[in-house]
Amino acid sequence: MIPRTRIRNIGISAHIDSGKTTLTERILFYTGRIHAVGEVRGGGKGATMDFMDLEKEHGITIASAATTCTWKDSQINIIDTPGHVDFTIEVERALRVLDGAVMVLCAVAGVQSQSVTVDRQMKRYRVPRLAFVNKMDRVGANPFEVVQALKDKLQLNPVLLQYPIGAEDKFEGVIDLIEMKAHYFEGEKGERWLKKSIPEDLLDRVQEAREEMLDTLSLFSEELTEVLLVGEDVPQELVWRTIRQATLSLNITPILLGSAFKNKGVQNLLDAIHLYLPSPIDREVVKTIEGININPEPEVPLVALVFKLTLEQFGQLTYTRIYSGSLKSGDRVYNSRTGEKIQIGRLLRMHANKREELDIAVAGDIIAFTGVECASGDTLYTGNSQVFLEEIFVPEPVISLAIAPKKQEDTERLAKALNRFRREDPTFHVSIDSETKETLISGMGELHLDIYLERIQREYKTPVYVGNPAVAYRETISQKASFDYRLKKQSGGPGQYAHVSGWIEPSDEEFVFENHVFGGMIPKEYIPACEKGFLEVMMSGVIDGYPVTGLKVILNGGSYHPVDSSEFAFQRAAHQALEQALTKAKPYLLEPIMLVEVETPNKFLGRVQGDLCRRMGLILGSQIMPDYTVIRAEAPLAQMFKYSQDLRSLTSGMATFSMQFACYRQKFEG
């Protein structure tokens, strides 16, 4: 069994079309995991990690996929994640369980909208990362601008470890600023990795870049500072050690350069993963939500987190990160959420859609197993003490569609498909409209729901009718309002009596309930029933039935009857009281505002900007390049439906865009 100090659990994340999957394919090739390189687009073998038919057809990653390879004496467990924001939950749950990450950036576009989201996710889980500036061969490539953007837009401390040898179509390789050697990559797939002397014409600039790198690193190492002050040569081992320590403490982000598609620079990135990213025992101490430290050793009781599941023909495949202890096939473990004891089936190490059976998995491993019914986010444990790990952050859906089977006999198959997708994807919601009784599916965007509609038709042979998209509006209030409601009913038997009073006011939080009742005006046992009644109204609002947000409810008085009062009576009274107060508090609708980033050839710039303004978009800024412009704007989601088709028509198919949820803002009525 490989020592855990030599294990690297990493994710590869980036904005869509930055080259993550192409990079992963090269990593698998250079580590000997595969023997022929597949491409994301262009037919042929296809990329190893994009094994779903829909991924091959759309040319994008839809679901995260895991694999394992070996570089030098390190075992690298990789999760390749989607770049499209509609599938952001795949990135979220991967980063929740990983020890380190590689952020891939386009050398031309730099920090894009989804780069910002990925950065936020990495910071949320405090994941040390490297940055790989990809596509150095593209027209307009400028790694120095990308480094500056990492400082300005993401507030990172990037440290460039390499200097490029040329750029665009003259990109030949990189210069390692630590070894001070020029690295070239020859052969059909760049497999011949050559180290040569630095070209004379670059020597001065390279020396300057090295000094800048060492100056930055000296802030995190007294030993390095002392060596620089006395003017001695800095040992390579000291630089490597300093970079590693500063990376693990999240003080720096090492930057490497290359072109995965042109097979340049990937071996250097593998070296950096091996040298600088954490092993399972190097990462920050993992704690339970109760604040108990988890010991990452194999000999202690098991603590593991389920982070992803897929339902297959013969049962559920459960992806799990083991934080402490060990696990064997047939072991019986507890599920903290349900309290049940469950038996583990076969243990598997995944390689995309292929699998390798394991005898045992230990702390630090990311594995899958079969034969268990559980949910994403569940904590599994052994031992005498129940433990709960922090769950995975799940964003709320912003768009809904009404669907129905075209044939009545397909109803059961549709229900089975929806139940499967709902269990696999926490951002995919299924509900029934209370008025129309239609089945609604909700998700993160049009592409998200389109993919599931295609899967329903392909995998379950169930054509469906699809209604128009509906926006997930919210309701809130604009002013303070009081309530004073008395429920009093007598109908021959036991009566119902409850009296509640207080006020509501706007809040920065989604919902706040404060109990200011004193003197026994309302018995303590009825207070939770009041809160439950208030929460019922939060689910449906008073304008158009949308959920309420940004509300504080203060309960400060009321009365009760010793015989006729009950929890049910106070719940109903609170419900009615809040509805009355909301109507007095001048409620209004909030709508989801999307951050839109469009990359368009310059000749279509006017058309694209005009179309965004027509959609009530607010232009935030633009970045003008020699041949194209990147436009950043905010626009209401309701105005952005079918935008991909319209943009294609406006620009002859030459523009691309990405869109992600930004915030909720008051809906413009006009």
Short mmCIF file of C-alpha atoms in Angstrom, two decimals, residues 346-561:
data_model
loop_
_atom_site.label_atom_id
_atom_site.label_comp_id
_atom_site.label_asym_id
_atom_site.label_seq_id
_atom_site.Cartn_x
_atom_site.Cartn_y
_atom_site.Cartn_z
CA ARG A 346 -17.75 -3.98 -3.20
CA LEU A 347 -15.03 -1.33 -2.89
CA LEU A 348 -13.98 0.24 -6.20
CA ARG A 349 -11.34 2.63 -7.50
CA MET A 350 -12.80 4.50 -10.48
CA HIS A 351 -11.15 5.34 -13.78
CA ALA A 352 -13.88 7.38 -15.53
CA ASN A 353 -16.53 4.71 -16.25
CA LYS A 354 -14.17 1.79 -15.62
CA ARG A 355 -13.53 0.32 -12.18
CA GLU A 356 -10.93 -1.61 -10.27
CA GLU A 357 -11.91 -3.69 -7.23
CA LEU A 358 -10.14 -2.98 -3.92
CA ASP A 359 -9.62 -5.12 -0.82
CA ILE A 360 -9.34 -2.18 1.57
CA ALA A 361 -9.51 1.63 1.57
CA VAL A 362 -7.91 3.81 4.24
CA ALA A 363 -7.86 7.41 5.46
CA GLY A 364 -7.06 9.68 2.52
CA ASP A 365 -8.63 7.46 -0.15
CA ILE A 366 -11.41 8.55 -2.50
CA ILE A 367 -13.30 5.46 -3.57
CA ALA A 368 -16.71 4.21 -4.63
CA PHE A 369 -18.74 1.30 -3.30
CA THR A 370 -21.89 -0.56 -4.19
CA GLY A 371 -24.82 -2.01 -2.32
CA VAL A 372 -25.68 0.93 -0.03
CA GLU A 373 -28.70 3.22 0.09
CA CYS A 374 -27.61 6.68 1.27
CA ALA A 375 -27.68 10.30 0.15
CA SER A 376 -25.08 12.80 -1.00
CA GLY A 377 -23.70 14.60 2.06
CA ASP A 378 -24.21 11.67 4.48
CA THR A 379 -21.53 10.98 7.09
CA LEU A 380 -20.58 7.32 7.62
CA TYR A 381 -18.82 6.25 10.81
CA THR A 382 -17.92 3.43 13.16
CA GLY A 383 -17.17 3.65 16.86
CA ASN A 384 -19.31 4.70 19.80
CA SER A 385 -19.78 8.42 19.07
CA GLN A 386 -22.09 9.73 16.36
CA VAL A 387 -20.32 12.30 14.16
CA PHE A 388 -21.48 14.73 11.47
CA LEU A 389 -19.17 16.27 8.87
CA GLU A 390 -19.96 19.61 7.27
CA GLU A 391 -22.37 19.07 4.40
CA ILE A 392 -21.88 20.23 0.83
CA PHE A 393 -23.09 23.72 -0.10
CA VAL A 394 -25.97 23.41 -2.59
CA PRO A 395 -27.08 26.53 -4.54
CA GLU A 396 -30.80 27.10 -5.12
CA PRO A 397 -32.23 26.53 -8.63
CA VAL A 398 -33.21 29.60 -10.65
CA ILE A 399 -35.30 28.21 -13.52
CA SER A 400 -38.25 25.79 -13.81
CA LEU A 401 -40.05 23.91 -16.57
CA ALA A 402 -43.37 22.10 -16.57
CA ILE A 403 -43.15 18.61 -18.11
CA ALA A 404 -45.59 15.80 -18.85
CA PRO A 405 -45.22 12.48 -20.71
CA LYS A 406 -46.60 12.45 -24.25
CA LYS A 407 -48.07 8.99 -23.62
CA GLN A 408 -49.96 8.06 -20.46
CA GLU A 409 -48.20 4.69 -20.30
CA ASP A 410 -44.86 6.50 -19.91
CA THR A 411 -45.88 8.13 -16.60
CA GLU A 412 -44.14 5.51 -14.47
CA ARG A 413 -40.91 5.68 -16.49
CA LEU A 414 -40.87 9.47 -16.23
CA ALA A 415 -41.35 9.28 -12.46
CA LYS A 416 -38.48 6.79 -12.21
CA ALA A 417 -36.20 9.06 -14.26
CA LEU A 418 -37.02 12.16 -12.22
CA ASN A 419 -36.51 10.32 -8.95
CA ARG A 420 -33.10 9.10 -10.13
CA PHE A 421 -31.91 12.52 -11.29
CA ARG A 422 -33.19 14.20 -8.12
CA ARG A 423 -31.19 11.78 -5.97
CA GLU A 424 -28.03 12.13 -8.07
CA ASP A 425 -28.07 15.92 -8.41
CA PRO A 426 -28.97 18.08 -5.38
CA THR A 427 -29.51 21.13 -7.64
CA PHE A 428 -32.18 19.31 -9.69
CA HIS A 429 -35.56 19.74 -7.97
CA VAL A 430 -38.90 18.09 -8.75
CA SER A 431 -42.20 19.48 -7.44
CA ILE A 432 -45.93 19.63 -8.17
CA ASP A 433 -47.55 23.00 -8.84
CA SER A 434 -50.22 23.42 -6.16
CA GLU A 435 -52.68 25.12 -8.54
CA THR A 436 -52.15 23.47 -11.94
CA LYS A 437 -50.98 20.09 -10.56
CA GLU A 438 -48.26 20.09 -13.24
CA THR A 439 -44.91 18.41 -12.62
CA LEU A 440 -42.15 21.02 -12.41
CA ILE A 441 -38.42 20.44 -12.79
CA SER A 442 -36.07 23.15 -11.55
CA GLY A 443 -32.35 23.64 -12.09
CA MET A 444 -29.42 26.00 -12.51
CA GLY A 445 -30.06 27.07 -16.10
CA GLU A 446 -31.43 26.17 -19.51
CA LEU A 447 -28.55 23.84 -20.41
CA HIS A 448 -28.87 22.04 -17.07
CA LEU A 449 -32.54 21.20 -17.72
CA ASP A 450 -32.00 20.56 -21.45
CA ILE A 451 -29.46 17.85 -20.61
CA TYR A 452 -31.91 16.12 -18.29
CA LEU A 453 -34.68 16.34 -20.88
CA GLU A 454 -32.36 14.65 -23.40
CA ARG A 455 -31.47 11.96 -20.86
CA ILE A 456 -35.16 11.27 -20.14
CA GLN A 457 -35.74 10.68 -23.85
CA ARG A 458 -32.56 8.66 -24.49
CA GLU A 459 -32.15 6.59 -21.34
CA TYR A 460 -35.82 6.09 -20.47
CA LYS A 461 -37.35 6.25 -23.98
CA THR A 462 -39.92 8.75 -22.72
CA PRO A 463 -40.80 11.74 -24.94
CA VAL A 464 -42.23 14.63 -22.91
CA TYR A 465 -44.19 17.83 -23.42
CA VAL A 466 -42.27 20.82 -22.08
CA GLY A 467 -43.84 24.07 -20.89
CA ASN A 468 -42.30 27.53 -21.12
CA PRO A 469 -39.44 28.27 -18.69
CA ALA A 470 -40.49 29.89 -15.43
CA VAL A 471 -38.26 32.17 -13.38
CA ALA A 472 -37.71 31.46 -9.68
CA TYR A 473 -38.81 34.83 -8.34
CA ARG A 474 -38.75 35.71 -4.64
CA GLU A 475 -40.88 38.05 -2.53
CA THR A 476 -39.71 40.49 0.10
CA ILE A 477 -40.95 43.57 1.95
CA SER A 478 -40.02 47.25 1.82
CA GLN A 479 -41.10 48.45 5.26
CA LYS A 480 -41.93 47.50 8.82
CA ALA A 481 -45.47 46.30 9.64
CA SER A 482 -47.19 45.06 12.79
CA PHE A 483 -49.52 42.10 13.32
CA ASP A 484 -52.07 41.32 16.00
CA TYR A 485 -54.18 38.29 15.20
CA ARG A 486 -56.60 36.40 17.41
CA LEU A 487 -57.88 32.95 16.39
CA LYS A 488 -61.10 32.11 18.23
CA LYS A 489 -63.34 29.25 17.10
CA GLN A 490 -66.02 27.32 18.95
CA SER A 491 -67.86 24.53 17.15
CA GLY A 492 -69.50 22.30 19.73
CA GLY A 493 -66.41 20.41 20.87
CA PRO A 494 -63.01 21.63 22.03
CA GLY A 495 -62.43 25.13 20.72
CA GLN A 496 -59.43 26.77 19.12
CA TYR A 497 -57.86 29.83 20.67
CA ALA A 498 -54.56 31.53 19.96
CA HIS A 499 -53.50 35.15 19.98
CA VAL A 500 -50.18 36.46 18.59
CA SER A 501 -48.85 39.98 18.16
CA GLY A 502 -45.59 41.54 17.03
CA TRP A 503 -44.07 43.02 13.91
CA ILE A 504 -42.02 42.23 10.80
CA GLU A 505 -39.21 44.20 9.20
CA PRO A 506 -36.71 43.79 6.32
CA SER A 507 -33.58 41.75 7.06
CA ASP A 508 -30.27 41.04 5.32
CA GLU A 509 -30.73 37.36 6.19
CA GLU A 510 -33.22 35.03 4.54
CA PHE A 511 -35.35 34.55 7.68
CA VAL A 512 -34.90 35.59 11.28
CA PHE A 513 -37.34 34.76 14.09
CA GLU A 514 -37.01 36.44 17.47
CA ASN A 515 -39.13 35.57 20.50
CA HIS A 516 -39.66 38.59 22.77
CA VAL A 517 -42.63 37.14 24.66
CA PHE A 518 -42.31 37.37 28.43
CA GLY A 519 -44.49 36.86 31.49
CA GLY A 520 -46.12 33.70 30.16
CA MET A 521 -48.42 35.51 27.69
CA ILE A 522 -47.76 32.56 25.36
CA PRO A 523 -46.54 29.33 26.99
CA LYS A 524 -43.05 28.29 25.88
CA GLU A 525 -44.30 25.03 24.39
CA TYR A 526 -46.32 26.98 21.79
CA ILE A 527 -43.45 29.17 20.54
CA PRO A 528 -42.06 26.53 18.10
CA ALA A 529 -45.60 26.16 16.66
CA CYS A 530 -45.67 29.91 16.03
CA GLU A 531 -42.33 29.73 14.21
CA LYS A 532 -43.63 26.83 12.13
CA GLY A 533 -46.66 28.90 11.12
CA PHE A 534 -44.45 31.80 10.07
CA LEU A 535 -42.23 29.46 8.03
CA GLU A 536 -45.27 28.10 6.17
CA VAL A 537 -45.98 31.59 4.83
CA MET A 538 -42.28 32.01 3.90
CA MET A 539 -42.74 29.15 1.44
CA SER A 540 -45.54 30.75 -0.56
CA GLY A 541 -45.68 34.53 -0.02
CA VAL A 542 -48.67 36.81 -0.70
CA ILE A 543 -48.08 38.29 -4.19
CA ASP A 544 -47.83 35.39 -6.63
CA GLY A 545 -47.02 32.46 -4.36
CA TYR A 546 -43.23 32.80 -4.52
CA PRO A 547 -41.02 32.12 -1.46
CA VAL A 548 -40.36 35.06 0.84
CA THR A 549 -36.82 36.14 1.72
CA GLY A 550 -35.15 38.94 3.69
CA LEU A 551 -37.61 38.93 6.59
CA LYS A 552 -37.32 39.31 10.33
CA VAL A 553 -40.34 38.32 12.47
CA ILE A 554 -40.53 39.52 16.07
CA LEU A 555 -43.15 37.89 18.31
CA ASN A 556 -43.65 40.03 21.41
CA GLY A 557 -47.08 39.29 22.78
CA GLY A 558 -50.35 37.41 22.69
CA SER A 559 -52.58 35.34 24.92
CA TYR A 560 -53.81 31.77 25.34
CA HIS A 561 -56.73 29.77 26.75
#
